[in-house]
Amino acid sequence: MRMTAAKALVECLKREGVEVVFGYPGGAVLPLYDVLYDEKEIKHVLVRHEQGAAHAADGYARATGKVGVCIATSGPGATNLVTGITTAYMDSSPIVAITGQVRREILGKDSFQEADISGITMPITKHNYLVKDPDMLPYIVKEAFYIAKTGRPGPVLIDLPVDVQAAEIDYQPVEKVSLRSYRPVYEGNIKQVLKAVEAIKEAEKPVLFVGGGCINSGASEEVLILAERCQIPVVHSLMGKGTIPEEHPLSLGLLGMHGTVSANLAVSECDLLIAIGARFSDRSTGKVSTFATMAQVIHIDIDPAEIGKNVKAHIPIVGDAKRVLQQILAHIEPKEHPSWIKRVQEWKEKHPMKYREEGEVIKPQKVVEAIWHLTKGEAVIVTEVGQNQMWAAQFYKTKYPRQFITSGGLGTMGFGLPASIGVQIGCPDALVFDIAGDGSIQMNIQELATAVQQRLPIKIAILNNGYLGMVRQWQELFWRRRYSFVQITAPDFLLLAQAYGCRGIRVEKSSEIEEAIKKALEVKDRPCLIDFRIAPEEKVLPMVPAGGSIDKMLVD
Amino acid sequence: MRHTLSVSVENRPGVLARVAGLFKRRGFNIESLAVNITQDPTTSRMTIVVDGEEAMIEQIGKQLNKLIEVIKVADYTFTSTLERELALVKVEATPQTRREILDLTHIFRATVVDVAENSLIVEITGDVEKIDAFVNLVRPYGIKEIVRTGKIVMARGMQSL
Ligand SMILES: Cc1ncc(C[n+]2csc(CCOP(=O)(O)OP(=O)(O)O)c2C)c(N)n1
Ligand SMILES: [Mg+2]
């Protein structure tokens, strides 16, 4: 069928099952926006800043497992996506970013609003395209979605010159991709799988370490079966949170810098570490040379480049977490290690996550606990970055995968609010709680307008300490309390909420926490922001100083 | 230790930038690089010489493989290969020295490809050591310019990438 490439693009998006795009128009995407004007099947969400579009697409992808799509114009529109794309890249989140570009004839001439976005995003995308031949567009879109969601997922960018969008092409749906150079391996090598089975059989002090790959591949059930069948305690990375219910007796919680004592000690003492879809980031391992020194390491990952990159793997298995676990489960017999389990349970009981109550002073941990309690542990938690993120991770015990959405790898302040928008749009029935900091929320606060326009009942809990708290904590602990530029003022969040058309609640006393959350839960037609005035100098503990051994934690 | 990687890639614009960017980003240093089209016009071959420890080279290979447009990566360091580099060497040549330079050229099975009043251009191919040796021998006559290609390699016998 004859149609413009812009029209064909939208047809392709529909064939990929795209229901929503997050975008912001401009001169170089006018042909595309003209098609979207009449489009009934794809919802367009107008953000207030392109960074918000990328985070929203990312949040949507993380919550639903589908590919998120964002659109921006050329030049500044495209460069505004960069932080969002990098955030998705670092956390292996499948998004497709579509950018306008100046017309082909004036490419490379520093034309108005020209930025070499395919060059700029080379190191932060799984792949990208600059489309010069309009006829190729349907193939490219097919490929882009395929690459974004298969193997180790990641962002893909398609840069589309405005005249390419306007060009007429003969559109034929593309059914299949053929990429000779891209063949992700899903099935584990059986010899390696059997070696792993043997190692699990022999182990006396095994630990399972689950990462974001378990969430991406949907491996929760298999992880739980393996853990229960062989009585293996489970620790998670920040990205792996939600793989198994955290209230499960075998769950030890978060590993690493702000992890639990039991997780850090268990990994330090184990004789077998089974890492699944986890990339051994420095936030998980601390000092590598003292990390899990007693352990044989089985490393299961879909990305061969992750294996052996940070930590030596004795039994590497390249493959999809779910698939490889199924292969292992097919050969594994029940097993028990009562003394190991007993030891681990003792650590767990002796060192729970804790904090000190101080009368009416609001403790952030207590806020998160209250949110957990009042949402029955079933809200989708989105976070900003800093102390708020760590308290959310420590005190909101998740039940299911895709329930905890956070910028782990890049640590992007300003992620939470726009990501919450994507989450709520992807999961209209979910209760979405953004746990925020007063600094981070100001980085993409403009997206409140988007949430109001879309009538999204997102709850935003600002843990307002008047500080860039995490940086302040480092300055307190490692820079002799020299609080250099970490005191941050904020607007009156109540007035701000009002100005944007949100509900706003302020809480200044510990005894009012629950009441406020209950009130917020009643708001169904717009966002509700709660400004919790928390103890300004509360610290996130335990803490392993950067580059330190994870068995040496500051506990108070 | 020095490794020679033979990398087969899609013959498309931007691929070289992706490969070069990857080396820079991951802190790997390219010592020499040669790229050209192969028997299949959709495929180019890159020969990359890189110096580093075993673990680092392995990581380079894996990272290269992750690039969508990289089709295959082989480390030819321990394979029996033919390796060639080509150099053009512009040497000062007076009527007194010209004869000696021509003799040297002859011994090295190199060719004189340009003759001017006071200089010669010698084209020489061979492995790195041979070219180095030739350059060292003609250096006393005065070298005005050297242009060398990156190294290319091919496995001996039936085996191909
Ligand atoms: C975009 C960006 N800039 C800077 C940082 C460095 N940084 C990490 S945490 C943090 C403080 C965050 O402050 P706030 O949002 O108030 O959270 P708190 O730690 O106080 O809970 C900063 C500045 C970052 N992670 N992201
Ligand atoms: Mg703060």
PDB file of C-alpha atoms in Angstrom, chain A residues 1-16 96 98 129-147 149 156 158-160 164-179:
ATOM      1  CA  MET A   1       0.000   0.000   0.000  1.00  0.00           C
ATOM      2  CA  ARG A   2       1.247   3.490  -0.840  1.00  0.00           C
ATOM      3  CA  MET A   3       1.584   5.716   2.196  1.00  0.00           C
ATOM      4  CA  THR A   4       4.055   8.061   3.830  1.00  0.00           C
ATOM      5  CA  ALA A   5       6.849   6.512   5.827  1.00  0.00           C
ATOM      6  CA  ALA A   6       5.407   8.293   8.873  1.00  0.00           C
ATOM      7  CA  LYS A   7       2.109   6.493   8.364  1.00  0.00           C
ATOM      8  CA  ALA A   8       3.957   3.230   7.785  1.00  0.00           C
ATOM      9  CA  LEU A   9       5.857   3.791  11.031  1.00  0.00           C
ATOM     10  CA  VAL A  10       2.619   4.051  12.958  1.00  0.00           C
ATOM     11  CA  GLU A  11       1.309   0.906  11.223  1.00  0.00           C
ATOM     12  CA  CYS A  12       4.512  -0.864  12.253  1.00  0.00           C
ATOM     13  CA  LEU A  13       4.128   0.311  15.851  1.00  0.00           C
ATOM     14  CA  LYS A  14       0.616  -1.127  15.936  1.00  0.00           C
ATOM     15  CA  ARG A  15       1.854  -4.430  14.580  1.00  0.00           C
ATOM     16  CA  GLU A  16       4.369  -4.492  17.440  1.00  0.00           C
ATOM     17  CA  VAL A  96      12.471   2.217  21.444  1.00  0.00           C
ATOM     18  CA  ILE A  98      12.124   7.619  17.875  1.00  0.00           C
ATOM     19  CA  TYR A 129      19.669   3.559  13.260  1.00  0.00           C
ATOM     20  CA  LEU A 130      19.793   6.670  11.144  1.00  0.00           C
ATOM     21  CA  VAL A 131      17.220   5.975   8.441  1.00  0.00           C
ATOM     22  CA  LYS A 132      18.256   7.309   5.068  1.00  0.00           C
ATOM     23  CA  ASP A 133      16.160   5.049   2.853  1.00  0.00           C
ATOM     24  CA  PRO A 134      12.409   5.373   3.554  1.00  0.00           C
ATOM     25  CA  ASP A 135      11.748   1.926   2.057  1.00  0.00           C
ATOM     26  CA  MET A 136      13.874   0.363   4.772  1.00  0.00           C
ATOM     27  CA  LEU A 137      11.803   1.812   7.605  1.00  0.00           C
ATOM     28  CA  PRO A 138       9.435  -1.151   8.116  1.00  0.00           C
ATOM     29  CA  TYR A 139      12.408  -3.529   8.355  1.00  0.00           C
ATOM     30  CA  ILE A 140      14.205  -1.227  10.735  1.00  0.00           C
ATOM     31  CA  VAL A 141      11.221  -0.880  13.055  1.00  0.00           C
ATOM     32  CA  LYS A 142      10.782  -4.645  13.123  1.00  0.00           C
ATOM     33  CA  GLU A 143      14.465  -5.110  13.892  1.00  0.00           C
ATOM     34  CA  ALA A 144      14.480  -2.360  16.497  1.00  0.00           C
ATOM     35  CA  PHE A 145      11.694  -3.955  18.544  1.00  0.00           C
ATOM     36  CA  TYR A 146      13.220  -7.376  18.132  1.00  0.00           C
ATOM     37  CA  ILE A 147      16.606  -6.201  19.346  1.00  0.00           C
ATOM     38  CA  LYS A 149      13.183  -7.070  23.727  1.00  0.00           C
ATOM     39  CA  VAL A 156      17.170   1.090  20.590  1.00  0.00           C
ATOM     40  CA  ILE A 158      15.642   5.224  15.409  1.00  0.00           C
ATOM     41  CA  ASP A 159      16.616   8.617  13.999  1.00  0.00           C
ATOM     42  CA  LEU A 160      14.277   9.670  11.214  1.00  0.00           C
ATOM     43  CA  VAL A 164      12.147  10.445   5.182  1.00  0.00           C
ATOM     44  CA  GLN A 165       8.996  10.582   7.297  1.00  0.00           C
ATOM     45  CA  ALA A 166       7.209  12.490   4.552  1.00  0.00           C
ATOM     46  CA  ALA A 167       8.386  10.248   1.702  1.00  0.00           C
ATOM     47  CA  GLU A 168       5.859   7.904   0.080  1.00  0.00           C
ATOM     48  CA  ILE A 169       6.684   4.237   0.254  1.00  0.00           C
ATOM     49  CA  ASP A 170       5.036   1.015  -0.749  1.00  0.00           C
ATOM     50  CA  TYR A 171       4.295  -0.428   2.686  1.00  0.00           C
ATOM     51  CA  GLN A 172       4.291  -4.173   3.160  1.00  0.00           C
ATOM     52  CA  PRO A 173       4.147  -5.565   6.680  1.00  0.00           C
ATOM     53  CA  VAL A 174       7.403  -7.196   7.663  1.00  0.00           C
ATOM     54  CA  GLU A 175       6.933 -10.572   9.282  1.00  0.00           C
ATOM     55  CA  LYS A 176      10.401 -11.666  10.206  1.00  0.00           C
ATOM     56  CA  VAL A 177      13.777 -10.305  11.056  1.00  0.00           C
ATOM     57  CA  SER A 178      16.897 -11.917   9.761  1.00  0.00           C
ATOM     58  CA  LEU A 179      19.945 -10.767  11.599  1.00  0.00           C
TER      59      LEU A 179
END
